[in-house]
mmCIF file with all atom_site columns, C-alpha atoms in Angstrom:
data_model
loop_
_atom_site.group_PDB
_atom_site.id
_atom_site.type_symbol
_atom_site.label_atom_id
_atom_site.label_alt_id
_atom_site.label_comp_id
_atom_site.label_asym_id
_atom_site.label_entity_id
_atom_site.label_seq_id
_atom_site.pdbx_PDB_ins_code
_atom_site.Cartn_x
_atom_site.Cartn_y
_atom_site.Cartn_z
_atom_site.occupancy
_atom_site.B_iso_or_equiv
_atom_site.pdbx_formal_charge
_atom_site.auth_seq_id
_atom_site.auth_comp_id
_atom_site.auth_asym_id
_atom_site.auth_atom_id
_atom_site.pdbx_PDB_model_num
ATOM 1   C CA . UNK A 1 1   ? -26.124 -49.546 114.595 1.00 0.00 ? 25  UNK A CA 1
ATOM 2   C CA . UNK A 1 2   ? -28.642 -51.519 112.497 1.00 0.00 ? 26  UNK A CA 1
ATOM 3   C CA . UNK A 1 3   ? -32.351 -51.478 113.209 1.00 0.00 ? 27  UNK A CA 1
ATOM 4   C CA . UNK A 1 4   ? -32.437 -47.950 114.578 1.00 0.00 ? 28  UNK A CA 1
ATOM 5   C CA . UNK A 1 5   ? -35.115 -45.548 113.486 1.00 0.00 ? 29  UNK A CA 1
ATOM 6   C CA . UNK A 1 6   ? -34.043 -42.136 112.141 1.00 0.00 ? 30  UNK A CA 1
ATOM 7   C CA . UNK A 1 7   ? -34.855 -39.066 114.215 1.00 0.00 ? 31  UNK A CA 1
ATOM 8   C CA . UNK A 1 8   ? -38.002 -38.268 112.267 1.00 0.00 ? 32  UNK A CA 1
ATOM 9   C CA . UNK A 1 9   ? -39.557 -41.750 112.634 1.00 0.00 ? 33  UNK A CA 1
ATOM 10  C CA . UNK A 1 10  ? -38.863 -42.487 116.290 1.00 0.00 ? 34  UNK A CA 1
ATOM 11  C CA . UNK A 1 11  ? -41.488 -44.278 118.330 1.00 0.00 ? 35  UNK A CA 1
ATOM 12  C CA . UNK A 1 12  ? -43.231 -41.629 120.414 1.00 0.00 ? 36  UNK A CA 1
ATOM 13  C CA . UNK A 1 13  ? -46.510 -43.291 121.343 1.00 0.00 ? 37  UNK A CA 1
ATOM 14  C CA . UNK A 1 14  ? -45.819 -43.862 125.046 1.00 0.00 ? 38  UNK A CA 1
ATOM 15  C CA . UNK A 1 15  ? -46.302 -40.970 127.439 1.00 0.00 ? 39  UNK A CA 1
ATOM 16  C CA . UNK A 1 16  ? -43.317 -42.176 129.476 1.00 0.00 ? 40  UNK A CA 1
ATOM 17  C CA . UNK A 1 17  ? -41.319 -42.257 126.266 1.00 0.00 ? 41  UNK A CA 1
ATOM 18  C CA . UNK A 1 18  ? -42.234 -38.643 125.544 1.00 0.00 ? 42  UNK A CA 1
ATOM 19  C CA . UNK A 1 19  ? -40.902 -37.619 128.940 1.00 0.00 ? 43  UNK A CA 1
ATOM 20  C CA . UNK A 1 20  ? -37.692 -39.545 128.359 1.00 0.00 ? 44  UNK A CA 1
ATOM 21  C CA . UNK A 1 21  ? -37.225 -37.986 124.953 1.00 0.00 ? 45  UNK A CA 1
ATOM 22  C CA . UNK A 1 22  ? -37.663 -34.532 126.453 1.00 0.00 ? 46  UNK A CA 1
ATOM 23  C CA . UNK A 1 23  ? -35.102 -35.395 129.138 1.00 0.00 ? 47  UNK A CA 1
ATOM 24  C CA . UNK A 1 24  ? -32.657 -36.539 126.462 1.00 0.00 ? 48  UNK A CA 1
ATOM 25  C CA . UNK A 1 25  ? -33.044 -33.320 124.490 1.00 0.00 ? 49  UNK A CA 1
ATOM 26  C CA . UNK A 1 26  ? -32.828 -31.117 127.598 1.00 0.00 ? 50  UNK A CA 1
ATOM 27  C CA . UNK A 1 27  ? -29.655 -32.938 128.659 1.00 0.00 ? 51  UNK A CA 1
ATOM 28  C CA . UNK A 1 28  ? -28.192 -32.571 125.177 1.00 0.00 ? 52  UNK A CA 1
ATOM 29  C CA . UNK A 1 29  ? -28.780 -28.815 125.257 1.00 0.00 ? 53  UNK A CA 1
ATOM 30  C CA . UNK A 1 30  ? -27.085 -28.519 128.651 1.00 0.00 ? 54  UNK A CA 1
ATOM 31  C CA . UNK A 1 31  ? -24.117 -30.585 127.469 1.00 0.00 ? 55  UNK A CA 1
ATOM 32  C CA . UNK A 1 32  ? -23.728 -28.509 124.318 1.00 0.00 ? 56  UNK A CA 1
ATOM 33  C CA . UNK A 1 33  ? -23.322 -25.459 126.533 1.00 0.00 ? 57  UNK A CA 1
ATOM 34  C CA . UNK A 1 34  ? -20.966 -27.255 128.918 1.00 0.00 ? 58  UNK A CA 1
ATOM 35  C CA . UNK A 1 35  ? -18.826 -29.419 126.606 1.00 0.00 ? 59  UNK A CA 1
ATOM 36  C CA . UNK A 1 36  ? -19.667 -28.558 123.013 1.00 0.00 ? 60  UNK A CA 1
ATOM 37  C CA . UNK A 1 37  ? -20.756 -30.892 120.236 1.00 0.00 ? 61  UNK A CA 1
ATOM 38  C CA . UNK A 1 38  ? -17.423 -32.582 119.555 1.00 0.00 ? 62  UNK A CA 1
ATOM 39  C CA . UNK A 1 39  ? -16.634 -33.440 123.190 1.00 0.00 ? 63  UNK A CA 1
ATOM 40  C CA . UNK A 1 40  ? -20.164 -34.562 124.090 1.00 0.00 ? 64  UNK A CA 1
ATOM 41  C CA . UNK A 1 41  ? -20.805 -38.322 123.849 1.00 0.00 ? 65  UNK A CA 1
ATOM 42  C CA . UNK A 1 42  ? -23.872 -40.548 123.722 1.00 0.00 ? 66  UNK A CA 1
ATOM 43  C CA . UNK A 1 43  ? -22.824 -41.854 127.142 1.00 0.00 ? 67  UNK A CA 1
ATOM 44  C CA . UNK A 1 44  ? -22.826 -38.313 128.539 1.00 0.00 ? 68  UNK A CA 1
ATOM 45  C CA . UNK A 1 45  ? -26.333 -37.706 127.219 1.00 0.00 ? 69  UNK A CA 1
ATOM 46  C CA . UNK A 1 46  ? -27.672 -41.001 128.555 1.00 0.00 ? 70  UNK A CA 1
ATOM 47  C CA . UNK A 1 47  ? -26.140 -40.445 131.985 1.00 0.00 ? 71  UNK A CA 1
ATOM 48  C CA . UNK A 1 48  ? -27.496 -36.932 132.209 1.00 0.00 ? 72  UNK A CA 1
ATOM 49  C CA . UNK A 1 49  ? -30.964 -38.119 131.203 1.00 0.00 ? 73  UNK A CA 1
ATOM 50  C CA . UNK A 1 50  ? -30.871 -40.884 133.818 1.00 0.00 ? 74  UNK A CA 1
ATOM 51  C CA . UNK A 1 51  ? -31.050 -43.764 131.335 1.00 0.00 ? 75  UNK A CA 1
ATOM 52  C CA . UNK A 1 52  ? -28.712 -46.373 129.875 1.00 0.00 ? 76  UNK A CA 1
ATOM 53  C CA . UNK A 1 53  ? -27.024 -46.066 126.499 1.00 0.00 ? 77  UNK A CA 1
ATOM 54  C CA . UNK A 1 54  ? -29.236 -48.908 125.278 1.00 0.00 ? 78  UNK A CA 1
ATOM 55  C CA . UNK A 1 55  ? -32.357 -47.040 126.338 1.00 0.00 ? 79  UNK A CA 1
ATOM 56  C CA . UNK A 1 56  ? -31.180 -43.917 124.536 1.00 0.00 ? 80  UNK A CA 1
ATOM 57  C CA . UNK A 1 57  ? -30.699 -45.927 121.340 1.00 0.00 ? 81  UNK A CA 1
ATOM 58  C CA . UNK A 1 58  ? -34.399 -46.809 121.490 1.00 0.00 ? 82  UNK A CA 1
ATOM 59  C CA . UNK A 1 59  ? -35.099 -43.147 120.684 1.00 0.00 ? 83  UNK A CA 1
ATOM 60  C CA . UNK A 1 60  ? -32.039 -42.016 118.723 1.00 0.00 ? 84  UNK A CA 1
ATOM 61  C CA . UNK A 1 61  ? -29.452 -43.859 116.683 1.00 0.00 ? 85  UNK A CA 1
ATOM 62  C CA . UNK A 1 62  ? -26.577 -41.471 117.296 1.00 0.00 ? 86  UNK A CA 1
ATOM 63  C CA . UNK A 1 63  ? -25.428 -38.238 118.895 1.00 0.00 ? 87  UNK A CA 1
ATOM 64  C CA . UNK A 1 64  ? -26.076 -36.520 115.584 1.00 0.00 ? 88  UNK A CA 1
ATOM 65  C CA . UNK A 1 65  ? -29.716 -37.635 115.641 1.00 0.00 ? 89  UNK A CA 1
ATOM 66  C CA . UNK A 1 66  ? -30.157 -36.272 119.157 1.00 0.00 ? 90  UNK A CA 1
ATOM 67  C CA . UNK A 1 67  ? -28.761 -32.896 118.141 1.00 0.00 ? 91  UNK A CA 1
ATOM 68  C CA . UNK A 1 68  ? -30.876 -32.855 114.977 1.00 0.00 ? 92  UNK A CA 1
ATOM 69  C CA . UNK A 1 69  ? -34.018 -33.450 117.046 1.00 0.00 ? 93  UNK A CA 1
ATOM 70  C CA . UNK A 1 70  ? -32.944 -30.715 119.478 1.00 0.00 ? 94  UNK A CA 1
ATOM 71  C CA . UNK A 1 71  ? -32.439 -28.277 116.605 1.00 0.00 ? 95  UNK A CA 1
ATOM 72  C CA . UNK A 1 72  ? -35.858 -29.232 115.215 1.00 0.00 ? 96  UNK A CA 1
ATOM 73  C CA . UNK A 1 73  ? -37.497 -28.538 118.561 1.00 0.00 ? 97  UNK A CA 1
ATOM 74  C CA . UNK A 1 74  ? -35.752 -25.180 118.859 1.00 0.00 ? 98  UNK A CA 1
ATOM 75  C CA . UNK A 1 75  ? -36.387 -23.874 115.345 1.00 0.00 ? 99  UNK A CA 1
ATOM 76  C CA . UNK A 1 76  ? -40.101 -24.554 115.727 1.00 0.00 ? 100 UNK A CA 1
ATOM 77  C CA . UNK A 1 77  ? -40.094 -21.489 117.989 1.00 0.00 ? 101 UNK A CA 1
ATOM 78  C CA . UNK A 1 78  ? -38.462 -19.489 115.205 1.00 0.00 ? 102 UNK A CA 1
ATOM 79  C CA . UNK A 1 79  ? -41.084 -20.707 112.752 1.00 0.00 ? 103 UNK A CA 1
ATOM 80  C CA . UNK A 1 80  ? -43.869 -19.514 115.055 1.00 0.00 ? 104 UNK A CA 1
ATOM 81  C CA . UNK A 1 81  ? -42.199 -16.117 115.462 1.00 0.00 ? 105 UNK A CA 1
ATOM 82  C CA . UNK A 1 82  ? -41.660 -15.757 111.723 1.00 0.00 ? 106 UNK A CA 1
ATOM 83  C CA . UNK A 1 83  ? -45.308 -16.469 110.970 1.00 0.00 ? 107 UNK A CA 1
ATOM 84  C CA . UNK A 1 84  ? -46.390 -13.970 113.622 1.00 0.00 ? 108 UNK A CA 1
ATOM 85  C CA . UNK A 1 85  ? -44.126 -11.312 112.112 1.00 0.00 ? 109 UNK A CA 1
ATOM 86  C CA . UNK A 1 86  ? -45.532 -11.932 108.634 1.00 0.00 ? 110 UNK A CA 1
ATOM 87  C CA . UNK A 1 87  ? -49.105 -11.463 109.925 1.00 0.00 ? 111 UNK A CA 1
ATOM 88  C CA . UNK A 1 88  ? -48.423 -8.220  111.800 1.00 0.00 ? 112 UNK A CA 1
ATOM 89  C CA . UNK A 1 89  ? -50.298 -5.253  110.312 1.00 0.00 ? 113 UNK A CA 1
ATOM 90  C CA . UNK A 1 90  ? -47.939 -2.372  111.139 1.00 0.00 ? 114 UNK A CA 1
ATOM 91  C CA . UNK A 1 91  ? -44.341 -2.547  109.844 1.00 0.00 ? 115 UNK A CA 1
ATOM 92  C CA . UNK A 1 92  ? -42.563 -0.642  112.625 1.00 0.00 ? 116 UNK A CA 1
ATOM 93  C CA . UNK A 1 93  ? -44.079 -2.629  115.541 1.00 0.00 ? 117 UNK A CA 1
ATOM 94  C CA . UNK A 1 94  ? -43.547 -5.822  113.551 1.00 0.00 ? 118 UNK A CA 1
ATOM 95  C CA . UNK A 1 95  ? -39.811 -5.127  113.322 1.00 0.00 ? 119 UNK A CA 1
ATOM 96  C CA . UNK A 1 96  ? -39.545 -4.273  117.034 1.00 0.00 ? 120 UNK A CA 1
ATOM 97  C CA . UNK A 1 97  ? -41.499 -7.394  118.037 1.00 0.00 ? 121 UNK A CA 1
ATOM 98  C CA . UNK A 1 98  ? -39.465 -9.635  115.747 1.00 0.00 ? 122 UNK A CA 1
ATOM 99  C CA . UNK A 1 99  ? -36.199 -8.390  117.226 1.00 0.00 ? 123 UNK A CA 1
ATOM 100 C CA . UNK A 1 100 ? -37.475 -8.729  120.799 1.00 0.00 ? 124 UNK A CA 1
ATOM 101 C CA . UNK A 1 101 ? -38.566 -12.311 120.173 1.00 0.00 ? 125 UNK A CA 1
ATOM 102 C CA . UNK A 1 102 ? -35.278 -13.102 118.455 1.00 0.00 ? 126 UNK A CA 1
ATOM 103 C CA . UNK A 1 103 ? -33.371 -11.828 121.495 1.00 0.00 ? 127 UNK A CA 1
ATOM 104 C CA . UNK A 1 104 ? -35.513 -14.003 123.766 1.00 0.00 ? 128 UNK A CA 1
ATOM 105 C CA . UNK A 1 105 ? -34.851 -17.087 121.661 1.00 0.00 ? 129 UNK A CA 1
ATOM 106 C CA . UNK A 1 106 ? -31.106 -16.507 121.382 1.00 0.00 ? 130 UNK A CA 1
ATOM 107 C CA . UNK A 1 107 ? -30.849 -15.843 125.114 1.00 0.00 ? 131 UNK A CA 1
ATOM 108 C CA . UNK A 1 108 ? -32.736 -19.039 125.896 1.00 0.00 ? 132 UNK A CA 1
ATOM 109 C CA . UNK A 1 109 ? -31.233 -21.325 123.240 1.00 0.00 ? 133 UNK A CA 1
ATOM 110 C CA . UNK A 1 110 ? -28.165 -19.581 121.839 1.00 0.00 ? 134 UNK A CA 1
ATOM 111 C CA . UNK A 1 111 ? -26.000 -22.689 122.132 1.00 0.00 ? 135 UNK A CA 1
ATOM 112 C CA . UNK A 1 112 ? -28.435 -24.716 120.054 1.00 0.00 ? 136 UNK A CA 1
ATOM 113 C CA . UNK A 1 113 ? -28.721 -21.953 117.474 1.00 0.00 ? 137 UNK A CA 1
ATOM 114 C CA . UNK A 1 114 ? -24.950 -21.668 117.112 1.00 0.00 ? 138 UNK A CA 1
ATOM 115 C CA . UNK A 1 115 ? -24.621 -25.450 116.873 1.00 0.00 ? 139 UNK A CA 1
ATOM 116 C CA . UNK A 1 116 ? -27.276 -25.526 114.151 1.00 0.00 ? 140 UNK A CA 1
ATOM 117 C CA . UNK A 1 117 ? -25.369 -22.921 112.164 1.00 0.00 ? 141 UNK A CA 1
ATOM 118 C CA . UNK A 1 118 ? -22.040 -24.697 112.705 1.00 0.00 ? 142 UNK A CA 1
ATOM 119 C CA . UNK A 1 119 ? -23.438 -28.072 111.552 1.00 0.00 ? 143 UNK A CA 1
ATOM 120 C CA . UNK A 1 120 ? -25.750 -26.831 108.811 1.00 0.00 ? 144 UNK A CA 1
ATOM 121 C CA . UNK A 1 121 ? -23.165 -27.366 106.073 1.00 0.00 ? 145 UNK A CA 1
ATOM 122 C CA . UNK A 1 122 ? -22.053 -30.847 107.189 1.00 0.00 ? 146 UNK A CA 1
ATOM 123 C CA . UNK A 1 123 ? -25.246 -32.461 108.527 1.00 0.00 ? 147 UNK A CA 1
ATOM 124 C CA . UNK A 1 124 ? -27.889 -32.460 105.760 1.00 0.00 ? 148 UNK A CA 1
ATOM 125 C CA . UNK A 1 125 ? -30.868 -32.805 108.112 1.00 0.00 ? 149 UNK A CA 1
ATOM 126 C CA . UNK A 1 126 ? -29.774 -29.817 110.175 1.00 0.00 ? 150 UNK A CA 1
ATOM 127 C CA . UNK A 1 127 ? -28.981 -27.852 107.029 1.00 0.00 ? 151 UNK A CA 1
ATOM 128 C CA . UNK A 1 128 ? -32.494 -28.540 105.751 1.00 0.00 ? 152 UNK A CA 1
ATOM 129 C CA . UNK A 1 129 ? -34.044 -27.385 109.033 1.00 0.00 ? 153 UNK A CA 1
ATOM 130 C CA . UNK A 1 130 ? -31.939 -24.232 109.158 1.00 0.00 ? 154 UNK A CA 1
ATOM 131 C CA . UNK A 1 131 ? -32.547 -23.322 105.513 1.00 0.00 ? 155 UNK A CA 1
ATOM 132 C CA . UNK A 1 132 ? -36.293 -23.790 105.985 1.00 0.00 ? 156 UNK A CA 1
ATOM 133 C CA . UNK A 1 133 ? -36.095 -21.530 109.023 1.00 0.00 ? 157 UNK A CA 1
ATOM 134 C CA . UNK A 1 134 ? -34.266 -18.907 106.988 1.00 0.00 ? 158 UNK A CA 1
ATOM 135 C CA . UNK A 1 135 ? -36.819 -19.149 104.176 1.00 0.00 ? 159 UNK A CA 1
ATOM 136 C CA . UNK A 1 136 ? -39.681 -18.505 106.605 1.00 0.00 ? 160 UNK A CA 1
ATOM 137 C CA . UNK A 1 137 ? -37.839 -15.547 108.132 1.00 0.00 ? 161 UNK A CA 1
ATOM 138 C CA . UNK A 1 138 ? -37.125 -14.145 104.668 1.00 0.00 ? 162 UNK A CA 1
ATOM 139 C CA . UNK A 1 139 ? -40.827 -14.432 103.828 1.00 0.00 ? 163 UNK A CA 1
ATOM 140 C CA . UNK A 1 140 ? -41.698 -12.579 107.029 1.00 0.00 ? 164 UNK A CA 1
ATOM 141 C CA . UNK A 1 141 ? -39.169 -9.806  106.392 1.00 0.00 ? 165 UNK A CA 1
ATOM 142 C CA . UNK A 1 142 ? -40.401 -9.526  102.809 1.00 0.00 ? 166 UNK A CA 1
ATOM 143 C CA . UNK A 1 143 ? -43.986 -9.092  104.014 1.00 0.00 ? 167 UNK A CA 1
ATOM 144 C CA . UNK A 1 144 ? -42.944 -6.337  106.431 1.00 0.00 ? 168 UNK A CA 1
ATOM 145 C CA . UNK A 1 145 ? -40.917 -4.512  103.769 1.00 0.00 ? 169 UNK A CA 1
ATOM 146 C CA . UNK A 1 146 ? -43.747 -4.675  101.258 1.00 0.00 ? 170 UNK A CA 1
ATOM 147 C CA . UNK A 1 147 ? -46.245 -3.305  103.794 1.00 0.00 ? 171 UNK A CA 1
ATOM 148 C CA . UNK A 1 148 ? -43.797 -0.468  104.408 1.00 0.00 ? 172 UNK A CA 1
ATOM 149 C CA . UNK A 1 149 ? -43.900 0.375   100.709 1.00 0.00 ? 173 UNK A CA 1
ATOM 150 C CA . UNK A 1 150 ? -40.820 -1.403  99.359  1.00 0.00 ? 174 UNK A CA 1
ATOM 151 C CA . UNK A 1 151 ? -41.628 -2.695  95.850  1.00 0.00 ? 175 UNK A CA 1
ATOM 152 C CA . UNK A 1 152 ? -42.176 -6.438  95.534  1.00 0.00 ? 176 UNK A CA 1
ATOM 153 C CA . UNK A 1 153 ? -39.645 -8.409  93.524  1.00 0.00 ? 177 UNK A CA 1
ATOM 154 C CA . UNK A 1 154 ? -36.178 -9.934  93.551  1.00 0.00 ? 178 UNK A CA 1
ATOM 155 C CA . UNK A 1 155 ? -34.147 -7.079  92.096  1.00 0.00 ? 179 UNK A CA 1
ATOM 156 C CA . UNK A 1 156 ? -31.529 -5.574  94.461  1.00 0.00 ? 180 UNK A CA 1
ATOM 157 C CA . UNK A 1 157 ? -33.741 -2.652  95.471  1.00 0.00 ? 181 UNK A CA 1
ATOM 158 C CA . UNK A 1 158 ? -36.863 -4.797  95.891  1.00 0.00 ? 182 UNK A CA 1
ATOM 159 C CA . UNK A 1 159 ? -38.329 -6.496  98.945  1.00 0.00 ? 183 UNK A CA 1
ATOM 160 C CA . UNK A 1 160 ? -37.395 -10.139 98.398  1.00 0.00 ? 184 UNK A CA 1
ATOM 161 C CA . UNK A 1 161 ? -33.711 -9.459  97.703  1.00 0.00 ? 185 UNK A CA 1
ATOM 162 C CA . UNK A 1 162 ? -33.459 -6.999  100.579 1.00 0.00 ? 186 UNK A CA 1
ATOM 163 C CA . UNK A 1 163 ? -35.149 -9.488  102.914 1.00 0.00 ? 187 UNK A CA 1
ATOM 164 C CA . UNK A 1 164 ? -32.671 -12.229 102.034 1.00 0.00 ? 188 UNK A CA 1
ATOM 165 C CA . UNK A 1 165 ? -29.724 -9.940  102.761 1.00 0.00 ? 189 UNK A CA 1
ATOM 166 C CA . UNK A 1 166 ? -31.313 -8.802  106.031 1.00 0.00 ? 190 UNK A CA 1
ATOM 167 C CA . UNK A 1 167 ? -31.995 -12.386 107.118 1.00 0.00 ? 191 UNK A CA 1
ATOM 168 C CA . UNK A 1 168 ? -28.405 -13.551 106.722 1.00 0.00 ? 192 UNK A CA 1
ATOM 169 C CA . UNK A 1 169 ? -27.075 -10.334 108.246 1.00 0.00 ? 193 UNK A CA 1
ATOM 170 C CA . UNK A 1 170 ? -29.273 -10.925 111.304 1.00 0.00 ? 194 UNK A CA 1
ATOM 171 C CA . UNK A 1 171 ? -28.099 -14.542 111.558 1.00 0.00 ? 195 UNK A CA 1
ATOM 172 C CA . UNK A 1 172 ? -24.410 -13.607 111.470 1.00 0.00 ? 196 UNK A CA 1
ATOM 173 C CA . UNK A 1 173 ? -24.843 -10.671 113.840 1.00 0.00 ? 197 UNK A CA 1
ATOM 174 C CA . UNK A 1 174 ? -26.662 -12.703 116.475 1.00 0.00 ? 198 UNK A CA 1
ATOM 175 C CA . UNK A 1 175 ? -24.297 -15.645 116.065 1.00 0.00 ? 199 UNK A CA 1
ATOM 176 C CA . UNK A 1 176 ? -21.190 -13.593 116.813 1.00 0.00 ? 200 UNK A CA 1
ATOM 177 C CA . UNK A 1 177 ? -22.859 -11.551 119.561 1.00 0.00 ? 201 UNK A CA 1
ATOM 178 C CA . UNK A 1 178 ? -24.069 -14.708 121.300 1.00 0.00 ? 202 UNK A CA 1
ATOM 179 C CA . UNK A 1 179 ? -20.603 -16.264 121.148 1.00 0.00 ? 203 UNK A CA 1
ATOM 180 C CA . UNK A 1 180 ? -19.061 -13.160 122.649 1.00 0.00 ? 204 UNK A CA 1
ATOM 181 C CA . UNK A 1 181 ? -21.442 -12.708 125.611 1.00 0.00 ? 205 UNK A CA 1
ATOM 182 C CA . UNK A 1 182 ? -25.184 -12.664 126.419 1.00 0.00 ? 206 UNK A CA 1
ATOM 183 C CA . UNK A 1 183 ? -24.935 -8.913  127.029 1.00 0.00 ? 207 UNK A CA 1
ATOM 184 C CA . UNK A 1 184 ? -24.054 -8.390  123.368 1.00 0.00 ? 208 UNK A CA 1
ATOM 185 C CA . UNK A 1 185 ? -27.273 -9.952  122.086 1.00 0.00 ? 209 UNK A CA 1
ATOM 186 C CA . UNK A 1 186 ? -29.553 -6.930  122.793 1.00 0.00 ? 210 UNK A CA 1
ATOM 187 C CA . UNK A 1 187 ? -26.939 -4.686  121.189 1.00 0.00 ? 211 UNK A CA 1
ATOM 188 C CA . UNK A 1 188 ? -26.994 -6.905  118.118 1.00 0.00 ? 212 UNK A CA 1
ATOM 189 C CA . UNK A 1 189 ? -30.776 -6.677  118.039 1.00 0.00 ? 213 UNK A CA 1
ATOM 190 C CA . UNK A 1 190 ? -30.696 -2.886  118.206 1.00 0.00 ? 214 UNK A CA 1
ATOM 191 C CA . UNK A 1 191 ? -28.279 -2.736  115.275 1.00 0.00 ? 215 UNK A CA 1
ATOM 192 C CA . UNK A 1 192 ? -30.327 -5.183  113.189 1.00 0.00 ? 216 UNK A CA 1
ATOM 193 C CA . UNK A 1 193 ? -33.566 -3.372  113.983 1.00 0.00 ? 217 UNK A CA 1
ATOM 194 C CA . UNK A 1 194 ? -32.055 -0.050  112.914 1.00 0.00 ? 218 UNK A CA 1
ATOM 195 C CA . UNK A 1 195 ? -30.801 -1.466  109.602 1.00 0.00 ? 219 UNK A CA 1
ATOM 196 C CA . UNK A 1 196 ? -34.145 -3.194  108.967 1.00 0.00 ? 220 UNK A CA 1
ATOM 197 C CA . UNK A 1 197 ? -36.024 0.079   109.559 1.00 0.00 ? 221 UNK A CA 1
ATOM 198 C CA . UNK A 1 198 ? -33.652 1.950   107.246 1.00 0.00 ? 222 UNK A CA 1
ATOM 199 C CA . UNK A 1 199 ? -34.233 -0.699  104.568 1.00 0.00 ? 223 UNK A CA 1
ATOM 200 C CA . UNK A 1 200 ? -37.991 -0.271  104.996 1.00 0.00 ? 224 UNK A CA 1
ATOM 201 C CA . UNK A 1 201 ? -37.731 3.522   104.823 1.00 0.00 ? 225 UNK A CA 1
ATOM 202 C CA . UNK A 1 202 ? -38.937 3.819   108.418 1.00 0.00 ? 226 UNK A CA 1
ATOM 203 C CA . UNK A 1 203 ? -35.840 5.208   110.143 1.00 0.00 ? 227 UNK A CA 1
ATOM 204 C CA . UNK A 1 204 ? -37.205 8.728   110.519 1.00 0.00 ? 228 UNK A CA 1
#
């Protein structure tokens, strides 16, 4: 539909508009859990948010834009957690805290996280958000490994390469655990924490 602003340049100056945008995103998250991305429609989102389709198009040009904005809102929490992990002084507590916060985020927003992963290869904006999230997490893991004594560098036995492998392992493990059941998420965290500690030489 012509004349619509992309998700990143929406008009957000009105306080009432901010509340409506939040309602749209909250409704989208609930519908993702209830119907899934493919079955969910713009009409469903508008109805759930208590507005007309025309009003929704004032904020977002499509269902894809709504989901992209929802992913952006969710991964901001991951960015904050990654930065906190990178700043933590002690490696072992940093790993435990990172896993605890990851469990909290997946329990609260697992549907959004899985949707982001599912769409990251086909929706460029979501792929960019998710890859940036991964890069920040890799930086945080690298910092923890280096503080634990793992040599810096990108060779297989060095911190950067190990951090990249750990990051994508954690993503896959949480993704499948979350799809299976919420009870599996803490188990996934325990496994990832153990492997991370082994990689850092802190398993003893």
